[in-house]
């Protein structure tokens, strides 16, 4: 994460002044949007490339799609200083269960299908973050793992005994991607 500082000299007193607003903030916001775009587009492209109609989805297929997306999100997070998270009310992985504030945003995305993004500022762990959120909608390839409960791949049934991420149809809201970075103080 880049921070710009100006040093003001007032007689013998030297004060660093953080100029994290304006242009630098707009750059961070643009980077957050780019990160969300990349993750959402990667998920869609990989699902379409690796999952074909009526094929059996294996754990290797799962790793090639969801695993690759998770790895890329981690790389972007480390490079950009972002916190990136997938949140859903019908989650498969308990780490992705939507918090109460996220549930409200997911409900808004579900009610207003024209809404494509939300920006806000949130406090977490005693720190303020700018937060960018984008909805994820179910595509045809997604239903191989997120369609009817009784048609889920066996490895998912075994690996995720508390799975709630099934019975989706094409076009349903699957969840959202959040990209957060420290807010200017």
Short mmCIF file of N, CA and C in Angstrom, two decimals:
data_model
loop_
_atom_site.label_atom_id
_atom_site.label_comp_id
_atom_site.label_asym_id
_atom_site.label_seq_id
_atom_site.Cartn_x
_atom_site.Cartn_y
_atom_site.Cartn_z
N UNK A 1 0.85 -1.16 0.00
CA UNK A 1 0.00 0.00 0.00
C UNK A 1 0.90 1.23 0.00
N UNK A 2 0.59 2.17 -0.90
CA UNK A 2 1.38 3.38 -0.99
C UNK A 2 0.70 4.48 -0.18
N UNK A 3 1.48 5.22 0.58
CA UNK A 3 1.00 6.41 1.28
C UNK A 3 1.87 7.56 0.87
N UNK A 4 1.26 8.71 0.70
CA UNK A 4 2.00 9.90 0.35
C UNK A 4 2.05 10.80 1.57
N UNK A 5 3.22 11.34 1.85
CA UNK A 5 3.39 12.24 2.97
C UNK A 5 4.04 13.52 2.50
N UNK A 6 3.68 14.60 3.14
CA UNK A 6 4.35 15.88 2.94
C UNK A 6 4.91 16.25 4.30
N UNK A 7 6.10 16.75 4.32
CA UNK A 7 6.70 17.19 5.57
C UNK A 7 6.62 18.71 5.60
N UNK A 8 5.94 19.23 6.61
CA UNK A 8 5.84 20.68 6.79
C UNK A 8 6.87 21.12 7.82
N UNK A 9 7.60 22.15 7.51
CA UNK A 9 8.58 22.68 8.44
C UNK A 9 8.05 23.99 8.99
N UNK A 10 7.83 24.03 10.28
CA UNK A 10 7.34 25.22 10.96
C UNK A 10 8.38 25.60 12.00
N UNK A 11 9.30 26.44 11.60
CA UNK A 11 10.41 26.77 12.51
C UNK A 11 11.24 25.54 12.74
N UNK A 12 11.33 25.10 13.99
CA UNK A 12 12.10 23.91 14.32
C UNK A 12 11.24 22.66 14.37
N UNK A 13 9.92 22.80 14.22
CA UNK A 13 9.00 21.67 14.31
C UNK A 13 8.77 21.07 12.93
N UNK A 14 8.99 19.77 12.79
CA UNK A 14 8.77 19.09 11.52
C UNK A 14 7.60 18.13 11.72
N UNK A 15 6.55 18.28 10.91
CA UNK A 15 5.33 17.46 11.03
C UNK A 15 5.06 16.70 9.74
N UNK A 16 4.93 15.36 9.78
CA UNK A 16 4.48 14.64 8.59
C UNK A 16 2.96 14.76 8.49
N UNK A 17 2.45 15.09 7.32
CA UNK A 17 1.01 15.23 7.11
C UNK A 17 0.59 14.21 6.06
N UNK A 18 -0.33 13.34 6.43
CA UNK A 18 -0.79 12.29 5.52
C UNK A 18 -1.73 12.89 4.47
N UNK A 19 -1.41 12.71 3.18
CA UNK A 19 -2.25 13.20 2.10
C UNK A 19 -2.93 12.00 1.44
N UNK A 20 -3.61 11.21 2.14
CA UNK A 20 -4.19 9.97 1.67
C UNK A 20 -5.54 10.20 1.03
N UNK A 21 -5.95 11.42 0.90
CA UNK A 21 -7.26 11.70 0.33
C UNK A 21 -7.12 12.00 -1.15
N UNK A 22 -8.23 12.43 -1.73
CA UNK A 22 -8.22 12.90 -3.11
C UNK A 22 -7.76 11.87 -4.11
N UNK A 23 -6.69 12.21 -4.82
CA UNK A 23 -6.22 11.37 -5.92
C UNK A 23 -5.81 9.98 -5.46
N UNK A 24 -5.11 9.86 -4.33
CA UNK A 24 -4.68 8.55 -3.84
C UNK A 24 -5.88 7.67 -3.49
N UNK A 25 -6.90 8.26 -2.88
CA UNK A 25 -8.11 7.50 -2.55
C UNK A 25 -8.80 7.03 -3.82
N UNK A 26 -8.87 7.87 -4.82
CA UNK A 26 -9.50 7.47 -6.09
C UNK A 26 -8.72 6.34 -6.75
N UNK A 27 -7.40 6.36 -6.63
CA UNK A 27 -6.58 5.27 -7.17
C UNK A 27 -6.88 3.96 -6.46
N UNK A 28 -7.01 4.01 -5.14
CA UNK A 28 -7.33 2.80 -4.36
C UNK A 28 -8.70 2.26 -4.73
N UNK A 29 -9.66 3.17 -4.90
CA UNK A 29 -11.00 2.74 -5.30
C UNK A 29 -10.97 2.08 -6.67
N UNK A 30 -10.25 2.66 -7.60
CA UNK A 30 -10.14 2.07 -8.94
C UNK A 30 -9.49 0.69 -8.87
N UNK A 31 -8.49 0.54 -8.02
CA UNK A 31 -7.83 -0.76 -7.85
C UNK A 31 -8.79 -1.79 -7.24
N UNK A 32 -9.63 -1.36 -6.31
CA UNK A 32 -10.61 -2.26 -5.69
C UNK A 32 -11.62 -2.74 -6.73
N UNK A 33 -12.08 -1.84 -7.57
CA UNK A 33 -13.02 -2.21 -8.64
C UNK A 33 -12.36 -3.20 -9.59
N UNK A 34 -11.12 -2.93 -9.97
CA UNK A 34 -10.39 -3.82 -10.88
C UNK A 34 -10.22 -5.21 -10.26
N UNK A 35 -9.92 -5.26 -8.97
CA UNK A 35 -9.76 -6.55 -8.28
C UNK A 35 -11.06 -7.33 -8.29
N UNK A 36 -12.17 -6.69 -7.96
CA UNK A 36 -13.47 -7.37 -7.96
C UNK A 36 -13.81 -7.86 -9.36
N UNK A 37 -13.59 -7.02 -10.37
CA UNK A 37 -13.84 -7.43 -11.75
C UNK A 37 -13.04 -8.67 -12.11
N UNK A 38 -11.76 -8.64 -11.78
CA UNK A 38 -10.89 -9.78 -12.12
C UNK A 38 -11.38 -11.06 -11.47
N UNK A 39 -11.73 -11.00 -10.21
CA UNK A 39 -12.15 -12.20 -9.49
C UNK A 39 -13.47 -12.73 -10.05
N UNK A 40 -14.43 -11.85 -10.28
CA UNK A 40 -15.72 -12.29 -10.80
C UNK A 40 -15.58 -12.85 -12.21
N UNK A 41 -14.81 -12.17 -13.06
CA UNK A 41 -14.62 -12.65 -14.43
C UNK A 41 -13.82 -13.95 -14.47
N UNK A 42 -12.84 -14.08 -13.60
CA UNK A 42 -12.06 -15.31 -13.53
C UNK A 42 -12.93 -16.49 -13.13
N UNK A 43 -13.77 -16.28 -12.12
CA UNK A 43 -14.68 -17.35 -11.66
C UNK A 43 -15.58 -17.80 -12.82
N UNK A 44 -16.15 -16.85 -13.53
CA UNK A 44 -17.04 -17.15 -14.65
C UNK A 44 -16.31 -17.88 -15.77
N UNK A 45 -15.15 -17.35 -16.16
CA UNK A 45 -14.38 -17.95 -17.26
C UNK A 45 -13.93 -19.37 -16.93
N UNK A 46 -13.40 -19.57 -15.74
CA UNK A 46 -12.93 -20.90 -15.36
C UNK A 46 -14.09 -21.89 -15.27
N UNK A 47 -15.21 -21.46 -14.70
CA UNK A 47 -16.37 -22.36 -14.61
C UNK A 47 -16.82 -22.78 -16.00
N UNK A 48 -16.87 -21.84 -16.93
CA UNK A 48 -17.29 -22.17 -18.30
C UNK A 48 -16.27 -23.07 -18.99
N UNK A 49 -14.98 -22.87 -18.71
CA UNK A 49 -13.94 -23.66 -19.36
C UNK A 49 -13.86 -25.09 -18.81
N UNK A 50 -14.04 -25.26 -17.51
CA UNK A 50 -13.84 -26.56 -16.88
C UNK A 50 -15.11 -27.36 -16.65
N UNK A 51 -16.27 -26.72 -16.65
CA UNK A 51 -17.51 -27.42 -16.31
C UNK A 51 -18.43 -27.42 -17.53
N UNK A 52 -18.68 -28.62 -18.05
CA UNK A 52 -19.54 -28.79 -19.22
C UNK A 52 -20.84 -29.46 -18.79
N UNK A 53 -21.91 -29.24 -19.57
CA UNK A 53 -23.20 -29.85 -19.20
C UNK A 53 -23.09 -31.37 -19.01
N UNK A 54 -23.72 -31.85 -17.98
CA UNK A 54 -23.83 -33.28 -17.66
C UNK A 54 -22.51 -33.96 -17.33
N UNK A 55 -21.45 -33.21 -17.07
CA UNK A 55 -20.20 -33.84 -16.69
C UNK A 55 -20.17 -34.05 -15.18
N UNK A 56 -19.35 -34.98 -14.75
CA UNK A 56 -19.15 -35.20 -13.32
C UNK A 56 -18.09 -34.22 -12.83
N UNK A 57 -18.45 -33.41 -11.86
CA UNK A 57 -17.49 -32.46 -11.29
C UNK A 57 -16.71 -33.19 -10.21
N UNK A 58 -15.40 -33.15 -10.35
CA UNK A 58 -14.51 -33.83 -9.39
C UNK A 58 -13.86 -32.78 -8.49
N UNK A 59 -13.16 -33.28 -7.49
CA UNK A 59 -12.44 -32.37 -6.60
C UNK A 59 -11.37 -31.60 -7.38
N UNK A 60 -10.78 -32.23 -8.40
CA UNK A 60 -9.79 -31.54 -9.22
C UNK A 60 -10.44 -30.39 -10.00
N UNK A 61 -11.63 -30.64 -10.53
CA UNK A 61 -12.37 -29.57 -11.23
C UNK A 61 -12.63 -28.42 -10.27
N UNK A 62 -13.07 -28.75 -9.07
CA UNK A 62 -13.35 -27.76 -8.03
C UNK A 62 -12.10 -26.92 -7.74
N UNK A 63 -10.95 -27.58 -7.63
CA UNK A 63 -9.69 -26.86 -7.38
C UNK A 63 -9.31 -25.97 -8.55
N UNK A 64 -9.58 -26.44 -9.78
CA UNK A 64 -9.25 -25.65 -10.97
C UNK A 64 -10.12 -24.40 -11.11
N UNK A 65 -11.29 -24.42 -10.50
CA UNK A 65 -12.19 -23.26 -10.59
C UNK A 65 -12.12 -22.48 -9.27
N UNK A 66 -12.77 -22.98 -8.25
CA UNK A 66 -12.85 -22.24 -6.97
C UNK A 66 -11.49 -22.08 -6.31
N UNK A 67 -10.67 -23.12 -6.36
CA UNK A 67 -9.34 -23.03 -5.76
C UNK A 67 -8.47 -21.98 -6.43
N UNK A 68 -8.52 -21.94 -7.77
CA UNK A 68 -7.73 -20.95 -8.51
C UNK A 68 -8.20 -19.53 -8.22
N UNK A 69 -9.51 -19.35 -8.10
CA UNK A 69 -10.05 -18.02 -7.79
C UNK A 69 -9.62 -17.60 -6.38
N UNK A 70 -9.71 -18.50 -5.43
CA UNK A 70 -9.28 -18.19 -4.06
C UNK A 70 -7.80 -17.84 -4.00
N UNK A 71 -6.99 -18.59 -4.75
CA UNK A 71 -5.55 -18.31 -4.78
C UNK A 71 -5.28 -16.93 -5.38
N UNK A 72 -5.99 -16.58 -6.45
CA UNK A 72 -5.78 -15.27 -7.09
C UNK A 72 -6.24 -14.15 -6.16
N UNK A 73 -7.34 -14.33 -5.46
CA UNK A 73 -7.82 -13.32 -4.51
C UNK A 73 -6.77 -13.08 -3.42
N UNK A 74 -6.14 -14.15 -2.97
CA UNK A 74 -5.09 -14.03 -1.95
C UNK A 74 -3.89 -13.27 -2.50
N UNK A 75 -3.50 -13.56 -3.74
CA UNK A 75 -2.38 -12.85 -4.36
C UNK A 75 -2.67 -11.35 -4.49
N UNK A 76 -3.87 -11.02 -4.93
CA UNK A 76 -4.25 -9.60 -5.07
C UNK A 76 -4.25 -8.93 -3.70
N UNK A 77 -4.79 -9.61 -2.70
CA UNK A 77 -4.83 -9.07 -1.34
C UNK A 77 -3.43 -8.73 -0.84
N UNK A 78 -2.51 -9.66 -1.03
CA UNK A 78 -1.15 -9.44 -0.55
C UNK A 78 -0.47 -8.31 -1.31
N UNK A 79 -0.66 -8.25 -2.62
CA UNK A 79 -0.01 -7.23 -3.43
C UNK A 79 -0.57 -5.84 -3.16
N UNK A 80 -1.90 -5.73 -3.03
CA UNK A 80 -2.57 -4.44 -2.92
C UNK A 80 -2.85 -3.99 -1.49
N UNK A 81 -2.70 -4.90 -0.53
CA UNK A 81 -3.03 -4.56 0.85
C UNK A 81 -4.54 -4.55 1.08
N UNK A 82 -5.27 -5.34 0.29
CA UNK A 82 -6.73 -5.44 0.41
C UNK A 82 -7.11 -6.61 1.31
N UNK A 83 -8.32 -6.54 1.83
CA UNK A 83 -8.99 -7.70 2.41
C UNK A 83 -10.06 -8.05 1.39
N UNK A 84 -10.00 -9.25 0.83
CA UNK A 84 -10.98 -9.68 -0.18
C UNK A 84 -11.72 -10.87 0.39
N UNK A 85 -13.04 -10.82 0.23
CA UNK A 85 -13.85 -11.89 0.81
C UNK A 85 -15.07 -12.14 -0.05
N UNK A 86 -15.48 -13.39 -0.08
CA UNK A 86 -16.75 -13.79 -0.68
C UNK A 86 -17.72 -13.96 0.49
N UNK A 87 -18.90 -13.39 0.40
CA UNK A 87 -19.89 -13.52 1.47
C UNK A 87 -21.21 -13.99 0.87
N UNK A 88 -21.89 -14.89 1.58
CA UNK A 88 -23.17 -15.42 1.10
C UNK A 88 -24.04 -15.81 2.29
N UNK A 89 -25.34 -15.72 2.09
CA UNK A 89 -26.27 -16.19 3.13
C UNK A 89 -26.43 -17.71 3.02
N UNK A 90 -26.38 -18.21 1.80
CA UNK A 90 -26.41 -19.67 1.58
C UNK A 90 -24.97 -20.09 1.26
N UNK A 91 -24.17 -20.21 2.31
CA UNK A 91 -22.74 -20.48 2.14
C UNK A 91 -22.46 -21.97 2.19
N UNK A 92 -21.37 -22.33 1.56
CA UNK A 92 -20.86 -23.71 1.63
C UNK A 92 -19.77 -23.76 2.69
N UNK A 93 -18.82 -22.87 2.59
CA UNK A 93 -17.72 -22.78 3.53
C UNK A 93 -18.16 -21.83 4.65
N UNK A 94 -18.09 -22.27 5.90
CA UNK A 94 -18.53 -21.39 7.00
C UNK A 94 -17.76 -20.08 7.09
N UNK A 95 -16.54 -20.04 6.55
CA UNK A 95 -15.77 -18.79 6.55
C UNK A 95 -16.41 -17.71 5.68
N UNK A 96 -17.30 -18.11 4.79
CA UNK A 96 -17.93 -17.16 3.87
C UNK A 96 -19.36 -16.80 4.28
N UNK A 97 -19.76 -17.20 5.48
CA UNK A 97 -21.10 -16.85 5.97
C UNK A 97 -21.20 -15.34 6.13
N UNK A 98 -22.26 -14.77 5.56
CA UNK A 98 -22.45 -13.32 5.62
C UNK A 98 -22.70 -12.86 7.06
N UNK A 99 -22.02 -11.77 7.43
CA UNK A 99 -22.26 -11.12 8.71
C UNK A 99 -23.56 -10.30 8.58
N UNK A 100 -24.15 -9.87 9.70
CA UNK A 100 -25.42 -9.13 9.62
C UNK A 100 -25.40 -7.92 8.68
N UNK A 101 -24.32 -7.14 8.68
CA UNK A 101 -24.26 -5.98 7.78
C UNK A 101 -24.19 -6.43 6.32
N UNK A 102 -23.55 -7.57 6.06
CA UNK A 102 -23.47 -8.10 4.71
C UNK A 102 -24.81 -8.65 4.24
N UNK A 103 -25.56 -9.26 5.18
CA UNK A 103 -26.88 -9.80 4.83
C UNK A 103 -27.77 -8.68 4.29
N UNK A 104 -27.73 -7.52 4.92
CA UNK A 104 -28.55 -6.39 4.46
C UNK A 104 -28.17 -5.98 3.05
N UNK A 105 -26.88 -5.95 2.76
CA UNK A 105 -26.43 -5.56 1.41
C UNK A 105 -26.82 -6.63 0.40
N UNK A 106 -26.68 -7.90 0.77
CA UNK A 106 -27.10 -8.98 -0.11
C UNK A 106 -28.59 -8.90 -0.41
N UNK A 107 -29.39 -8.59 0.60
CA UNK A 107 -30.84 -8.43 0.39
C UNK A 107 -31.12 -7.29 -0.58
N UNK A 108 -30.36 -6.21 -0.48
CA UNK A 108 -30.52 -5.08 -1.40
C UNK A 108 -30.16 -5.50 -2.82
N UNK A 109 -29.05 -6.22 -3.00
CA UNK A 109 -28.66 -6.71 -4.32
C UNK A 109 -29.75 -7.62 -4.90
N UNK A 110 -30.34 -8.45 -4.05
CA UNK A 110 -31.35 -9.40 -4.52
C UNK A 110 -32.64 -8.69 -4.93
N UNK A 111 -33.03 -7.65 -4.18
CA UNK A 111 -34.26 -6.91 -4.49
C UNK A 111 -34.10 -5.99 -5.69
N UNK A 112 -32.92 -5.37 -5.81
CA UNK A 112 -32.68 -4.41 -6.89
C UNK A 112 -31.61 -4.97 -7.82
N UNK A 113 -32.04 -5.76 -8.82
CA UNK A 113 -31.10 -6.42 -9.72
C UNK A 113 -30.32 -5.45 -10.60
N UNK A 114 -30.73 -4.20 -10.64
CA UNK A 114 -30.00 -3.19 -11.40
C UNK A 114 -28.81 -2.64 -10.63
N UNK A 115 -28.80 -2.87 -9.32
CA UNK A 115 -27.69 -2.38 -8.49
C UNK A 115 -26.49 -3.28 -8.70
N UNK A 116 -25.41 -2.72 -9.15
CA UNK A 116 -24.22 -3.51 -9.50
C UNK A 116 -23.05 -3.32 -8.55
N UNK A 117 -23.15 -2.36 -7.63
CA UNK A 117 -22.06 -2.14 -6.68
C UNK A 117 -22.54 -1.30 -5.52
N UNK A 118 -21.83 -1.43 -4.41
CA UNK A 118 -22.09 -0.61 -3.23
C UNK A 118 -20.73 -0.25 -2.62
N UNK A 119 -20.59 1.01 -2.27
CA UNK A 119 -19.43 1.49 -1.51
C UNK A 119 -19.92 1.91 -0.14
N UNK A 120 -19.16 1.60 0.88
CA UNK A 120 -19.43 2.15 2.20
C UNK A 120 -18.14 2.16 3.01
N UNK A 121 -18.24 2.62 4.23
CA UNK A 121 -17.12 2.59 5.16
C UNK A 121 -17.59 1.78 6.36
N UNK A 122 -16.76 0.86 6.80
CA UNK A 122 -17.13 -0.04 7.88
C UNK A 122 -15.99 -0.09 8.89
N UNK A 123 -16.34 -0.29 10.17
CA UNK A 123 -15.32 -0.46 11.20
C UNK A 123 -15.24 -1.93 11.56
N UNK A 124 -14.03 -2.46 11.52
CA UNK A 124 -13.79 -3.86 11.88
C UNK A 124 -12.50 -3.93 12.68
N UNK A 125 -12.54 -4.69 13.76
CA UNK A 125 -11.37 -4.89 14.59
C UNK A 125 -10.71 -3.57 14.98
N UNK A 126 -11.54 -2.55 15.23
CA UNK A 126 -11.05 -1.26 15.66
C UNK A 126 -10.47 -0.38 14.56
N UNK A 127 -10.61 -0.79 13.30
CA UNK A 127 -10.09 -0.01 12.18
C UNK A 127 -11.21 0.30 11.19
N UNK A 128 -11.08 1.46 10.54
CA UNK A 128 -12.06 1.85 9.52
C UNK A 128 -11.56 1.42 8.14
N UNK A 129 -12.49 0.86 7.35
CA UNK A 129 -12.16 0.41 6.00
C UNK A 129 -13.16 0.98 5.00
N UNK A 130 -12.65 1.33 3.82
CA UNK A 130 -13.52 1.56 2.67
C UNK A 130 -13.84 0.17 2.12
N UNK A 131 -15.10 -0.03 1.78
CA UNK A 131 -15.52 -1.37 1.34
C UNK A 131 -16.29 -1.26 0.03
N UNK A 132 -15.87 -2.07 -0.94
CA UNK A 132 -16.52 -2.14 -2.25
C UNK A 132 -17.14 -3.52 -2.38
N UNK A 133 -18.41 -3.58 -2.78
CA UNK A 133 -19.11 -4.86 -2.87
C UNK A 133 -19.79 -5.00 -4.23
N UNK A 134 -19.68 -6.21 -4.80
CA UNK A 134 -20.29 -6.53 -6.09
C UNK A 134 -21.05 -7.84 -5.97
N UNK A 135 -22.26 -7.91 -6.53
CA UNK A 135 -23.01 -9.17 -6.47
C UNK A 135 -22.43 -10.22 -7.42
N UNK A 136 -22.64 -11.48 -7.08
CA UNK A 136 -22.30 -12.61 -7.95
C UNK A 136 -23.60 -13.34 -8.23
N UNK A 137 -23.89 -13.54 -9.50
CA UNK A 137 -25.10 -14.24 -9.90
C UNK A 137 -24.76 -15.61 -10.46
N UNK A 138 -25.67 -16.56 -10.26
CA UNK A 138 -25.47 -17.94 -10.69
C UNK A 138 -25.56 -18.02 -12.22
N UNK A 139 -24.55 -18.69 -12.79
CA UNK A 139 -24.51 -18.98 -14.22
C UNK A 139 -24.77 -20.48 -14.41
N UNK A 140 -25.00 -20.90 -15.63
CA UNK A 140 -25.31 -22.31 -15.91
C UNK A 140 -24.26 -23.25 -15.34
N UNK A 141 -22.97 -22.95 -15.52
CA UNK A 141 -21.91 -23.84 -15.03
C UNK A 141 -21.94 -23.97 -13.51
N UNK A 142 -22.41 -22.94 -12.81
CA UNK A 142 -22.45 -22.95 -11.34
C UNK A 142 -23.38 -24.03 -10.80
N UNK A 143 -24.42 -24.35 -11.57
CA UNK A 143 -25.43 -25.30 -11.07
C UNK A 143 -24.89 -26.72 -10.96
N UNK A 144 -23.73 -27.02 -11.55
CA UNK A 144 -23.13 -28.35 -11.40
C UNK A 144 -22.83 -28.65 -9.94
N UNK A 145 -22.49 -27.62 -9.17
CA UNK A 145 -22.21 -27.79 -7.74
C UNK A 145 -23.23 -27.10 -6.85
N UNK A 146 -23.94 -26.12 -7.41
CA UNK A 146 -24.87 -25.33 -6.60
C UNK A 146 -26.33 -25.52 -7.00
N UNK A 147 -26.59 -26.53 -7.83
CA UNK A 147 -27.97 -26.82 -8.25
C UNK A 147 -28.69 -27.65 -7.21
N UNK A 148 -29.49 -28.63 -7.65
CA UNK A 148 -30.27 -29.44 -6.70
C UNK A 148 -29.40 -30.12 -5.64
N UNK A 149 -29.91 -30.10 -4.43
CA UNK A 149 -29.17 -30.66 -3.29
C UNK A 149 -28.74 -32.10 -3.54
N UNK A 150 -29.63 -32.91 -4.09
CA UNK A 150 -29.33 -34.33 -4.29
C UNK A 150 -28.42 -34.60 -5.49
N UNK A 151 -28.05 -33.57 -6.22
CA UNK A 151 -27.16 -33.75 -7.38
C UNK A 151 -25.77 -33.16 -7.15
N UNK A 152 -25.50 -32.72 -5.92
CA UNK A 152 -24.17 -32.19 -5.62
C UNK A 152 -23.13 -33.30 -5.73
N UNK A 153 -21.92 -32.96 -6.17
CA UNK A 153 -20.84 -33.96 -6.21
C UNK A 153 -20.60 -34.55 -4.82
N UNK A 154 -20.28 -35.83 -4.78
CA UNK A 154 -20.10 -36.54 -3.51
C UNK A 154 -19.01 -35.91 -2.66
N UNK A 155 -17.92 -35.45 -3.25
CA UNK A 155 -16.84 -34.87 -2.45
C UNK A 155 -17.31 -33.61 -1.73
N UNK A 156 -18.25 -32.86 -2.32
CA UNK A 156 -18.80 -31.67 -1.65
C UNK A 156 -19.66 -32.08 -0.47
N UNK A 157 -20.50 -33.09 -0.67
CA UNK A 157 -21.34 -33.60 0.42
C UNK A 157 -20.47 -34.01 1.60
N UNK A 158 -19.35 -34.69 1.31
CA UNK A 158 -18.48 -35.18 2.38
C UNK A 158 -17.64 -34.07 3.01
N UNK A 159 -17.12 -33.17 2.18
CA UNK A 159 -16.21 -32.13 2.68
C UNK A 159 -16.96 -30.99 3.39
N UNK A 160 -18.21 -30.74 3.00
CA UNK A 160 -18.99 -29.63 3.57
C UNK A 160 -20.31 -30.17 4.13
N UNK A 161 -20.26 -30.79 5.30
CA UNK A 161 -21.49 -31.39 5.86
C UNK A 161 -22.58 -30.37 6.21
N UNK A 162 -22.22 -29.12 6.41
CA UNK A 162 -23.20 -28.08 6.73
C UNK A 162 -23.48 -27.16 5.55
N UNK A 163 -23.27 -27.67 4.36
CA UNK A 163 -23.47 -26.93 3.11
C UNK A 163 -24.88 -26.38 3.01
N UNK A 164 -24.98 -25.09 2.67
CA UNK A 164 -26.27 -24.43 2.42
C UNK A 164 -26.33 -23.88 1.00
N UNK A 165 -25.26 -24.07 0.22
CA UNK A 165 -25.13 -23.43 -1.10
C UNK A 165 -25.62 -24.34 -2.22
N UNK A 166 -26.90 -24.69 -2.16
CA UNK A 166 -27.48 -25.54 -3.20
C UNK A 166 -28.90 -25.05 -3.51
N UNK A 167 -29.53 -25.69 -4.50
CA UNK A 167 -30.88 -25.34 -4.98
C UNK A 167 -30.92 -23.96 -5.62
N UNK A 168 -29.82 -23.55 -6.22
CA UNK A 168 -29.78 -22.30 -6.97
C UNK A 168 -30.19 -22.56 -8.41
N UNK A 169 -30.75 -21.53 -9.03
CA UNK A 169 -31.08 -21.53 -10.45
C UNK A 169 -30.28 -20.43 -11.13
N UNK A 170 -30.12 -20.56 -12.44
CA UNK A 170 -29.42 -19.54 -13.21
C UNK A 170 -30.09 -18.19 -12.96
N UNK A 171 -29.27 -17.18 -12.66
CA UNK A 171 -29.77 -15.83 -12.40
C UNK A 171 -29.97 -15.50 -10.93
N UNK A 172 -29.98 -16.53 -10.07
CA UNK A 172 -30.12 -16.27 -8.62
C UNK A 172 -28.88 -15.54 -8.10
N UNK A 173 -29.07 -14.77 -7.05
CA UNK A 173 -27.95 -14.13 -6.37
C UNK A 173 -27.22 -15.22 -5.59
N UNK A 174 -25.95 -15.40 -5.89
CA UNK A 174 -25.14 -16.42 -5.19
C UNK A 174 -24.45 -15.85 -3.96
N UNK A 175 -24.05 -14.59 -4.04
CA UNK A 175 -23.34 -13.95 -2.95
C UNK A 175 -22.74 -12.65 -3.44
N UNK A 176 -21.65 -12.24 -2.81
CA UNK A 176 -20.97 -11.02 -3.25
C UNK A 176 -19.49 -11.10 -2.96
N UNK A 177 -18.75 -10.30 -3.69
CA UNK A 177 -17.32 -10.11 -3.47
C UNK A 177 -17.15 -8.77 -2.77
N UNK A 178 -16.35 -8.76 -1.71
CA UNK A 178 -16.02 -7.54 -0.99
C UNK A 178 -14.53 -7.29 -1.12
N UNK A 179 -14.20 -6.04 -1.38
CA UNK A 179 -12.79 -5.64 -1.39
C UNK A 179 -12.70 -4.46 -0.42
N UNK A 180 -11.85 -4.61 0.61
CA UNK A 180 -11.71 -3.56 1.63
C UNK A 180 -10.27 -3.09 1.72
N UNK A 181 -10.12 -1.81 2.02
CA UNK A 181 -8.79 -1.24 2.28
C UNK A 181 -8.94 -0.16 3.33
N UNK A 182 -7.88 0.12 4.08
CA UNK A 182 -7.97 1.09 5.17
C UNK A 182 -8.49 2.44 4.69
N UNK A 183 -9.42 3.00 5.45
CA UNK A 183 -9.97 4.32 5.14
C UNK A 183 -9.02 5.38 5.65
N UNK A 184 -8.97 6.53 4.96
CA UNK A 184 -8.13 7.62 5.46
C UNK A 184 -8.58 8.05 6.86
N UNK A 185 -7.64 8.40 7.68
CA UNK A 185 -7.96 8.83 9.06
C UNK A 185 -8.17 10.30 9.13
#
